[in-house]
XYZ file of C-alpha atoms in Angstrom:
589
model
C 9.747 -4.411 3.947
C 10.639 -1.060 2.367
C 14.131 -0.674 0.876
C 15.284 2.931 0.838
C 17.904 4.220 -1.572
C 20.481 6.121 0.433
C 21.337 9.729 -0.279
C 24.837 8.586 -1.174
C 23.466 6.282 -3.866
C 21.134 8.988 -5.163
C 23.947 11.521 -5.488
C 26.207 8.849 -6.982
C 23.629 8.135 -9.663
C 23.202 11.832 -10.522
C 26.970 12.271 -10.909
C 27.424 9.020 -12.838
C 24.757 10.161 -15.310
C 26.517 13.501 -15.726
C 29.882 11.797 -16.195
C 28.484 9.509 -18.873
C 26.945 12.501 -20.648
C 30.352 14.219 -20.599
C 32.490 11.167 -21.449
C 30.234 8.486 -22.992
C 33.027 5.899 -23.155
C 34.269 6.466 -19.603
C 33.915 4.133 -16.663
C 31.631 6.537 -14.816
C 32.530 6.142 -11.153
C 32.576 9.520 -9.364
C 34.321 8.037 -6.283
C 31.924 9.706 -3.884
C 32.620 10.156 -0.169
C 31.404 12.248 2.728
C 33.303 15.501 3.208
C 33.880 18.253 5.768
C 33.888 20.826 2.955
C 30.401 19.924 1.726
C 27.923 17.090 2.163
C 29.847 14.957 -0.349
C 32.994 15.164 -2.412
C 33.616 13.344 -5.709
C 37.254 12.564 -6.529
C 36.799 10.444 -9.658
C 37.345 13.265 -12.139
C 41.136 13.197 -11.685
C 41.497 9.574 -12.806
C 39.039 10.043 -15.674
C 40.879 13.141 -16.893
C 44.161 11.258 -16.910
C 42.668 8.498 -19.072
C 41.038 11.021 -21.416
C 44.192 13.168 -21.452
C 42.083 16.166 -20.466
C 42.533 18.998 -17.989
C 40.816 17.732 -14.809
C 39.426 21.095 -13.751
C 38.037 21.742 -17.243
C 36.522 18.271 -17.289
C 34.991 18.828 -13.842
C 33.429 22.071 -15.083
C 31.850 20.203 -18.014
C 30.484 17.537 -15.669
C 28.942 20.183 -13.391
C 27.133 21.624 -16.405
C 25.501 18.214 -16.979
C 24.390 17.663 -13.370
C 20.665 17.991 -12.720
C 20.085 20.067 -9.589
C 17.024 21.029 -7.605
C 15.444 17.847 -6.249
C 18.378 16.042 -4.627
C 21.428 18.140 -5.365
C 21.172 21.746 -4.218
C 24.603 22.924 -5.266
C 27.739 21.529 -6.892
C 31.035 23.291 -7.423
C 34.516 22.528 -8.669
C 37.223 22.606 -6.028
C 41.014 22.407 -6.283
C 42.444 20.528 -9.277
C 39.091 18.917 -10.158
C 37.204 17.746 -7.082
C 33.436 18.173 -6.979
C 31.860 19.453 -3.753
C 28.183 18.534 -3.522
C 25.507 19.965 -1.216
C 22.119 18.274 -1.167
C 18.735 19.800 -0.444
C 17.121 19.820 2.982
C 14.005 18.388 1.372
C 15.941 15.363 0.097
C 17.356 14.681 3.573
C 13.991 14.816 5.343
C 12.186 12.914 2.603
C 14.773 10.121 2.678
C 14.572 9.827 6.464
C 10.767 9.819 6.305
C 10.923 6.792 4.015
C 13.137 5.002 6.527
C 10.846 6.006 9.367
C 7.802 4.667 7.505
C 9.292 1.162 7.254
C 6.994 -0.791 9.582
C 9.639 -3.478 10.166
C 12.707 -2.987 12.316
C 14.932 -2.713 9.222
C 14.619 1.082 8.837
C 14.647 0.718 5.074
C 17.965 -1.150 5.008
C 18.007 -3.318 1.847
C 19.020 -6.954 1.791
C 22.280 -7.967 0.133
C 21.951 -8.541 -3.606
C 23.622 -11.957 -3.643
C 23.369 -13.586 -0.203
C 24.963 -16.963 0.350
C 25.247 -19.476 3.166
C 27.831 -18.792 5.858
C 28.798 -21.276 8.553
C 30.175 -19.390 11.549
C 32.366 -21.351 13.950
C 32.438 -19.446 17.252
C 32.025 -19.803 21.041
C 34.039 -22.999 21.412
C 34.286 -23.969 25.119
C 35.750 -27.258 26.315
C 33.835 -30.033 28.043
C 34.739 -30.502 31.718
C 36.528 -27.144 31.851
C 35.270 -23.827 33.166
C 34.992 -20.994 30.665
C 37.476 -18.199 31.257
C 38.076 -14.706 29.901
C 39.753 -16.176 26.824
C 36.382 -17.510 25.649
C 34.755 -14.079 25.687
C 35.918 -12.669 22.362
C 34.987 -15.662 20.205
C 31.491 -15.691 21.713
C 30.807 -11.944 21.556
C 32.329 -11.303 18.118
C 30.766 -14.426 16.643
C 27.300 -13.597 17.963
C 27.474 -10.055 16.557
C 28.488 -11.394 13.148
C 25.581 -13.851 13.201
C 23.186 -10.941 13.803
C 24.812 -8.722 11.164
C 24.924 -11.358 8.448
C 21.376 -12.549 9.070
C 20.186 -8.928 8.966
C 21.729 -8.497 5.504
C 19.912 -11.598 4.240
C 22.697 -14.162 4.506
C 21.680 -17.697 5.463
C 23.717 -18.360 8.607
C 24.506 -21.740 10.151
C 25.902 -21.506 13.663
C 28.466 -24.013 14.805
C 29.993 -24.347 18.279
C 32.971 -26.667 17.864
C 33.331 -27.660 21.510
C 36.267 -29.687 22.776
C 34.557 -32.978 23.654
C 36.897 -35.723 22.455
C 40.432 -36.986 22.720
C 43.012 -38.131 25.248
C 41.764 -35.909 28.079
C 38.499 -37.849 28.270
C 40.211 -41.199 28.587
C 42.260 -39.561 31.334
C 39.164 -38.141 33.073
C 37.100 -41.322 32.898
C 39.951 -43.520 34.091
C 40.735 -41.162 36.954
C 37.102 -41.088 38.076
C 36.960 -44.892 38.002
C 40.010 -45.056 40.265
C 38.950 -42.126 42.505
C 35.129 -42.331 42.601
C 34.806 -40.158 45.714
C 36.505 -37.117 44.224
C 33.584 -35.981 42.102
C 31.520 -34.283 44.796
C 28.302 -34.199 42.833
C 28.407 -37.784 41.575
C 25.265 -38.649 43.520
C 24.009 -35.156 44.222
C 21.612 -32.891 42.422
C 24.254 -30.360 41.466
C 24.317 -28.663 38.064
C 25.585 -25.547 36.370
C 28.515 -23.570 37.759
C 29.041 -25.722 40.854
C 29.017 -28.950 38.855
C 31.465 -27.469 36.363
C 33.748 -26.282 39.147
C 33.836 -29.868 40.427
C 34.543 -31.190 36.944
C 37.280 -28.628 36.451
C 38.952 -29.674 39.705
C 38.678 -33.305 38.655
C 40.298 -32.487 35.311
C 43.237 -30.736 36.986
C 43.797 -33.660 39.365
C 43.619 -36.159 36.501
C 46.028 -34.099 34.403
C 48.519 -33.921 37.270
C 48.473 -37.712 37.665
C 48.602 -38.249 33.880
C 51.745 -36.124 33.621
C 53.506 -37.767 36.578
C 52.495 -41.461 36.483
C 53.429 -43.460 33.375
C 51.311 -46.447 34.413
C 48.210 -44.248 34.813
C 49.000 -42.631 31.458
C 49.001 -46.074 29.843
C 45.658 -46.985 31.455
C 44.175 -43.659 30.414
C 45.257 -44.146 26.795
C 43.681 -47.609 26.778
C 40.504 -45.907 27.969
C 40.666 -43.566 24.983
C 40.660 -46.639 22.737
C 37.565 -47.884 24.603
C 35.896 -44.514 24.076
C 36.672 -44.483 20.367
C 35.376 -48.054 20.084
C 32.096 -47.076 21.789
C 32.491 -49.290 24.880
C 29.150 -48.717 26.712
C 30.395 -47.873 30.232
C 33.088 -45.534 28.935
C 30.704 -43.881 26.493
C 28.103 -43.356 29.232
C 30.666 -41.656 31.479
C 31.737 -39.424 28.589
C 28.134 -38.511 27.815
C 27.578 -37.468 31.425
C 30.560 -35.100 31.213
C 29.163 -33.613 27.998
C 25.614 -33.211 29.323
C 26.696 -31.524 32.549
C 29.080 -29.253 30.659
C 26.313 -28.172 28.287
C 24.094 -27.138 31.195
C 26.949 -24.968 32.395
C 27.635 -23.563 28.918
C 23.995 -22.570 28.538
C 24.041 -20.779 31.900
C 27.104 -18.735 30.920
C 25.741 -17.844 27.495
C 22.448 -16.860 29.110
C 24.371 -14.389 31.276
C 25.973 -13.083 28.083
C 22.452 -12.652 26.677
C 23.274 -14.952 23.767
C 21.121 -17.613 22.160
C 22.992 -20.909 21.978
C 20.946 -23.791 20.622
C 21.762 -27.404 21.339
C 21.468 -28.355 17.663
C 24.248 -25.857 16.848
C 26.721 -27.559 19.210
C 28.674 -29.977 17.039
C 31.936 -30.722 18.776
C 34.983 -32.724 17.814
C 33.091 -35.962 18.423
C 30.559 -35.023 15.751
C 33.069 -35.760 12.994
C 34.434 -39.095 14.258
C 32.772 -41.128 11.523
C 34.377 -38.944 8.844
C 38.000 -39.045 10.022
C 39.066 -42.257 8.290
C 37.518 -41.204 4.969
C 39.083 -37.742 5.216
C 42.506 -39.325 5.576
C 41.851 -41.768 2.734
C 40.757 -38.992 0.371
C 43.816 -36.895 1.180
C 46.210 -39.796 0.756
C 44.660 -41.130 -2.467
C 44.691 -37.659 -4.041
C 48.346 -37.171 -3.143
C 47.606 -34.138 -0.994
C 48.917 -35.986 2.073
C 51.801 -38.451 2.297
C 53.132 -40.882 4.891
C 56.171 -39.548 6.758
C 57.693 -41.486 9.662
C 54.430 -43.390 9.971
C 52.236 -40.283 10.147
C 49.957 -38.902 7.449
C 51.200 -35.398 6.737
C 50.688 -32.451 4.429
C 53.824 -30.405 3.694
C 54.185 -26.743 2.782
C 57.430 -25.417 1.305
C 56.858 -21.924 2.711
C 56.191 -23.093 6.298
C 59.371 -24.163 8.062
C 60.321 -24.994 11.618
C 63.267 -23.664 13.670
C 65.561 -26.264 12.034
C 64.754 -24.939 8.558
C 62.857 -28.054 7.519
C 59.232 -27.859 6.298
C 56.686 -28.022 9.136
C 53.911 -30.498 8.237
C 50.243 -30.543 9.107
C 49.835 -33.909 10.835
C 46.450 -35.334 9.891
C 46.927 -38.807 11.376
C 49.577 -39.602 13.975
C 52.073 -42.439 13.670
C 50.159 -44.407 16.339
C 46.965 -44.184 14.266
C 45.362 -41.444 16.340
C 43.785 -38.371 14.783
C 44.791 -34.798 15.556
C 42.909 -31.532 15.355
C 43.700 -31.274 11.646
C 41.696 -34.393 10.786
C 38.716 -33.082 12.727
C 38.898 -29.587 11.219
C 39.257 -30.958 7.682
C 36.301 -33.290 8.247
C 34.298 -30.325 9.527
C 35.092 -28.448 6.309
C 33.868 -31.383 4.242
C 30.649 -31.514 6.266
C 30.055 -27.777 6.026
C 30.751 -27.604 2.297
C 29.060 -30.767 1.036
C 26.281 -31.323 3.604
C 25.465 -27.797 4.743
C 26.120 -26.339 1.251
C 28.119 -23.419 2.656
C 29.539 -20.756 0.375
C 31.538 -19.141 3.194
C 33.224 -20.650 6.223
C 34.025 -18.163 8.981
C 36.128 -19.163 11.992
C 36.194 -16.764 14.943
C 39.302 -18.155 16.601
C 42.261 -16.827 18.605
C 45.119 -15.403 16.535
C 47.419 -18.022 18.070
C 45.699 -20.638 15.890
C 46.469 -18.753 12.676
C 49.215 -21.068 11.419
C 47.058 -24.132 12.037
C 44.144 -22.719 10.069
C 46.394 -21.469 7.298
C 47.612 -25.031 6.770
C 44.126 -26.538 7.136
C 42.614 -24.158 4.582
C 45.460 -24.721 2.114
C 45.055 -28.490 2.504
C 41.319 -28.209 1.813
C 42.056 -26.120 -1.291
C 44.518 -28.719 -2.596
C 41.865 -31.381 -2.024
C 39.316 -29.332 -3.960
C 36.974 -28.846 -0.992
C 37.595 -25.096 -0.996
C 37.675 -23.161 -4.262
C 36.554 -19.917 -5.879
C 32.935 -20.728 -4.993
C 33.567 -21.758 -1.384
C 35.899 -19.694 0.771
C 37.189 -20.044 4.319
C 38.362 -17.206 6.514
C 39.725 -17.060 10.048
C 38.770 -13.919 11.931
C 41.820 -14.086 14.169
C 41.174 -12.030 17.286
C 43.663 -10.574 19.724
C 44.072 -10.918 23.473
C 42.203 -9.318 26.363
C 44.724 -7.492 28.537
C 44.579 -6.268 32.101
C 45.163 -2.631 33.062
C 48.884 -3.420 33.210
C 48.901 -4.303 29.514
C 49.581 -7.986 30.207
C 47.202 -10.917 29.516
C 44.238 -10.623 31.890
C 44.830 -12.870 34.919
C 43.838 -13.061 38.575
C 46.281 -12.019 41.279
C 47.202 -15.691 41.546
C 48.198 -15.688 37.884
C 45.375 -17.877 36.589
C 42.815 -17.040 33.923
C 39.781 -15.108 35.140
C 36.584 -17.180 35.150
C 34.139 -15.799 32.638
C 31.184 -16.001 35.044
C 33.105 -14.087 37.703
C 33.971 -11.382 35.181
C 30.357 -11.038 34.033
C 29.037 -10.973 37.599
C 31.442 -8.188 38.521
C 30.475 -6.202 35.426
C 26.805 -6.430 36.383
C 27.568 -5.425 39.984
C 29.552 -2.373 38.867
C 26.870 -1.360 36.381
C 24.091 -1.831 38.925
C 25.899 0.512 41.305
C 26.100 3.146 38.539
C 22.411 2.708 37.690
C 21.394 2.849 41.353
C 23.321 6.081 41.804
C 21.249 7.710 39.044
C 17.979 5.900 39.790
C 16.442 8.604 41.961
C 16.519 11.181 39.176
C 14.258 9.088 36.931
C 12.335 7.198 39.613
C 13.449 3.672 38.772
C 11.917 0.783 40.716
C 14.161 -1.800 42.359
C 13.330 -4.288 39.599
C 14.249 -1.719 36.944
C 17.554 -1.076 38.720
C 18.332 -4.806 38.689
C 17.268 -5.293 35.068
C 19.077 -2.183 33.847
C 22.184 -3.106 35.807
C 22.275 -6.430 33.992
C 21.687 -4.861 30.563
C 24.252 -2.120 31.166
C 26.884 -4.458 32.621
C 26.688 -7.114 29.928
C 26.379 -4.440 27.255
C 29.500 -2.732 28.575
C 31.544 -5.920 28.311
C 30.303 -6.673 24.800
C 30.753 -3.135 23.518
C 34.312 -2.841 24.823
C 35.160 -5.999 22.896
C 33.292 -5.094 19.713
C 34.453 -1.481 19.565
C 38.022 -2.698 19.103
C 39.079 -4.183 15.777
C 39.073 -7.948 16.323
C 42.736 -8.348 15.371
C 43.865 -5.943 18.093
C 44.411 -6.602 21.795
C 42.457 -4.431 24.212
C 42.595 -3.579 27.911
C 39.769 -4.767 30.122
C 38.854 -1.828 32.362
C 35.432 -2.148 34.003
C 35.548 1.370 35.457
C 35.837 2.819 31.952
C 33.378 0.343 30.446
C 30.496 1.427 32.715
C 31.260 5.133 32.407
C 28.474 7.436 31.218
C 30.967 9.401 29.128
C 33.298 8.408 26.343
C 32.993 5.625 23.789
C 31.016 3.147 25.898
C 27.767 1.255 25.501
C 26.406 3.128 28.541
C 26.780 6.409 26.663
C 24.751 4.979 23.776
C 22.154 3.418 26.080
C 21.790 6.736 27.899
C 21.302 8.547 24.560
C 18.499 6.125 23.699
C 16.850 6.478 27.126
C 17.095 10.257 26.934
C 15.148 10.244 23.667
C 12.477 8.047 25.222
C 12.160 10.578 28.038
C 11.648 13.393 25.505
C 9.003 11.384 23.661
C 7.153 10.749 26.939
C 7.210 14.471 27.709
C 5.958 15.469 24.251
C 2.329 15.446 25.311
C 0.000 15.746 22.320
C 2.865 16.425 19.895
C 3.762 13.472 17.690
C 6.818 12.768 15.522
C 6.100 13.803 11.941
C 8.402 14.618 9.014
C 8.117 18.028 7.400
C 10.211 18.090 4.198
C 9.200 21.686 3.540
C 11.183 22.947 6.535
C 14.657 24.366 6.268
C 17.039 22.395 8.489
C 19.431 23.879 11.020
C 23.096 22.756 10.679
C 22.785 20.307 13.597
C 19.598 18.856 12.099
C 21.321 18.373 8.740
C 24.316 16.697 10.392
C 22.067 14.306 12.310
C 19.998 13.546 9.222
C 23.002 12.867 7.015
C 24.504 10.561 9.624
C 21.240 8.637 10.014
C 21.226 8.077 6.266
C 24.547 6.211 6.462
C 23.162 3.387 8.632
C 22.484 0.958 5.788
C 25.900 1.530 4.233
C 27.690 0.936 7.526
C 25.721 -2.241 8.277
C 26.512 -3.622 4.822
C 30.203 -2.771 5.212
C 30.452 -4.224 8.728
C 28.843 -7.473 7.554
C 30.895 -7.765 4.370
C 34.202 -7.106 6.131
C 33.359 -9.046 9.321
C 33.999 -5.806 11.203
C 31.511 -5.103 14.030
C 33.788 -2.285 15.225
C 32.707 -0.234 12.220
C 29.112 -0.378 13.454
C 30.108 0.590 17.005
C 32.052 3.573 15.625
C 28.999 4.660 13.632
C 26.687 4.358 16.653
C 29.055 6.292 18.901
C 29.257 9.072 16.313
C 25.461 9.016 16.048
C 25.128 9.524 19.803
C 27.739 12.288 19.699
C 25.939 14.003 16.814
C 22.723 13.724 18.822
C 24.403 15.491 21.762
C 25.370 18.398 19.481
C 21.813 18.462 18.160
C 20.450 18.727 21.728
C 22.763 21.629 22.465
C 21.766 23.577 19.363
C 18.165 22.542 18.665
C 15.672 22.445 21.530
C 13.043 19.833 20.718
C 10.106 20.787 22.948
C 10.728 24.518 23.326
C 7.456 26.505 23.522
C 9.066 28.972 21.126
C 9.069 26.369 18.358
C 6.285 26.248 15.796
C 4.258 22.994 15.995
C 5.734 21.670 12.734
C 9.280 22.280 14.039
C 8.490 20.325 17.213
C 7.030 17.469 15.150
C 9.992 17.394 12.785
C 12.525 17.359 15.626
C 10.567 14.628 17.419
C 10.695 12.681 14.157
C 14.470 13.155 13.955
C 15.126 12.018 17.523
C 12.676 9.104 17.296
C 14.406 7.823 14.144
C 17.724 8.275 15.954
C 16.418 6.174 18.843
C 15.206 3.452 16.503
C 18.569 3.440 14.729
C 20.446 3.217 18.025
C 18.211 0.387 19.186
C 18.497 -1.547 15.920
C 22.254 -1.040 15.737
C 22.807 -2.069 19.346
C 20.629 -5.151 18.851
C 22.879 -6.199 15.974
C 25.727 -6.110 18.493
C 23.730 -8.157 21.010
C 23.231 -5.197 23.386
C 19.930 -4.145 24.939
C 18.678 -0.559 25.235
C 16.681 0.178 28.432
C 13.732 2.546 28.042
C 14.609 4.427 31.221
C 18.109 4.899 32.556
């Protein structure tokens, strides 16, 4: 692996050296950023001048005199009250990109993080015996992208899918099935996947209806929960069948989403049963939790209910049962002490924010979370329909996730088929590309929005060839592949001796930012920053096409080779960036 120092870091180092030469005692940070006025602008002189009680413009002039130019920096000038505008050499741009291009891995010279840790990511949390709906999409897509980003930066990532596989609903389900054995259509049939889950979902709804309306059934169902918790063989076997059939369904949905979900990573609520009693004991003995009205609770002065009284986190109910808090706190103990995590990341709906705030604070009071081990909830917003309301069917129920994905693929396939004749796609390529474009469109629409924000689900816009869509980026990649196929004997090759046209410089400078953006997106848990970078890269490529013909017969051979090198590195960057988002890039589109 070849780590390449970015142009930003190179310029930063040149300016920091000059600052230190000018003010030896200063904290030499030039505060460098990209600029429309030059390649870079340094704003740090103003703060330094204030500390040194010097005139900022005079100080900036002294710093400029100490800057070494020629190799990396072509020109530097003082602007305004003391800003530094920096232009770098064409040679430095091409040479830097050539180093990235020469990396024979798929990292493109992106360095690993200096101090990687171990992050446990809790994401994609469906419920056993229930069909996945549109509400499960964001946790899965955002979580998967963060897994890819963090692993790419060198972080050790442990995936955890905290599925809902325990509690009262399973006593209810098992009891109902015992009393209504004919209602589970596939009980003796070879039915799996979506159909089996649809049957289970119907069974769950019927059981819930009876549970809510019949007190005697509710009592029997709760007794069945006790049997389940005690490990009664018949009850446990029925529960295991629900779990196994649900997993088959989960895997089929995640396969459609083009996500890798491994069985070993699925550790649901039931996985922490043996820890619940000890978790409660530790909290009570340490004084973190106290008994209130028979329940084990943790109180927070700043969290109050509508009546003005403190709202507690109930760890153990007054009847001896355990709530979500006990499970989540046990999961933290497992992840910190057994998995040796340094970071716990929960990709969970914003509506759970208060719960996690209390859980994390409880774990801190218990000493399980501290300065060395942190927990963070990436609280995501809601998917809305075109009307701006939560995305529902016409009947007012949540949209099934499989139905949504199937429709996305159908829409995308129609778009691909409409363009297929121009590039001579085979029927199999149309089908494959339709799948890649459709699933990519759904993922990109989610990831291109900051996780905390709601966004409107609009398939027509998502599969559009124009605008900020994955299809636009996929088309940019495929267009480059077409150019490379048409290049004949010409091969991509960097020529640092060439002077670059403005559009070439813009493309080169943007390519250089890839490693910085990846590091920032991973550090801030912000995949949308990577999507914004990739969209701008594709847009910059479009400007480049308009102004710089790649294969023109009027170009000298070295110009053709250099432009092929630029577009090939752009394609590789698009492909690598999209892969980090879990999106495929078809070779022909």
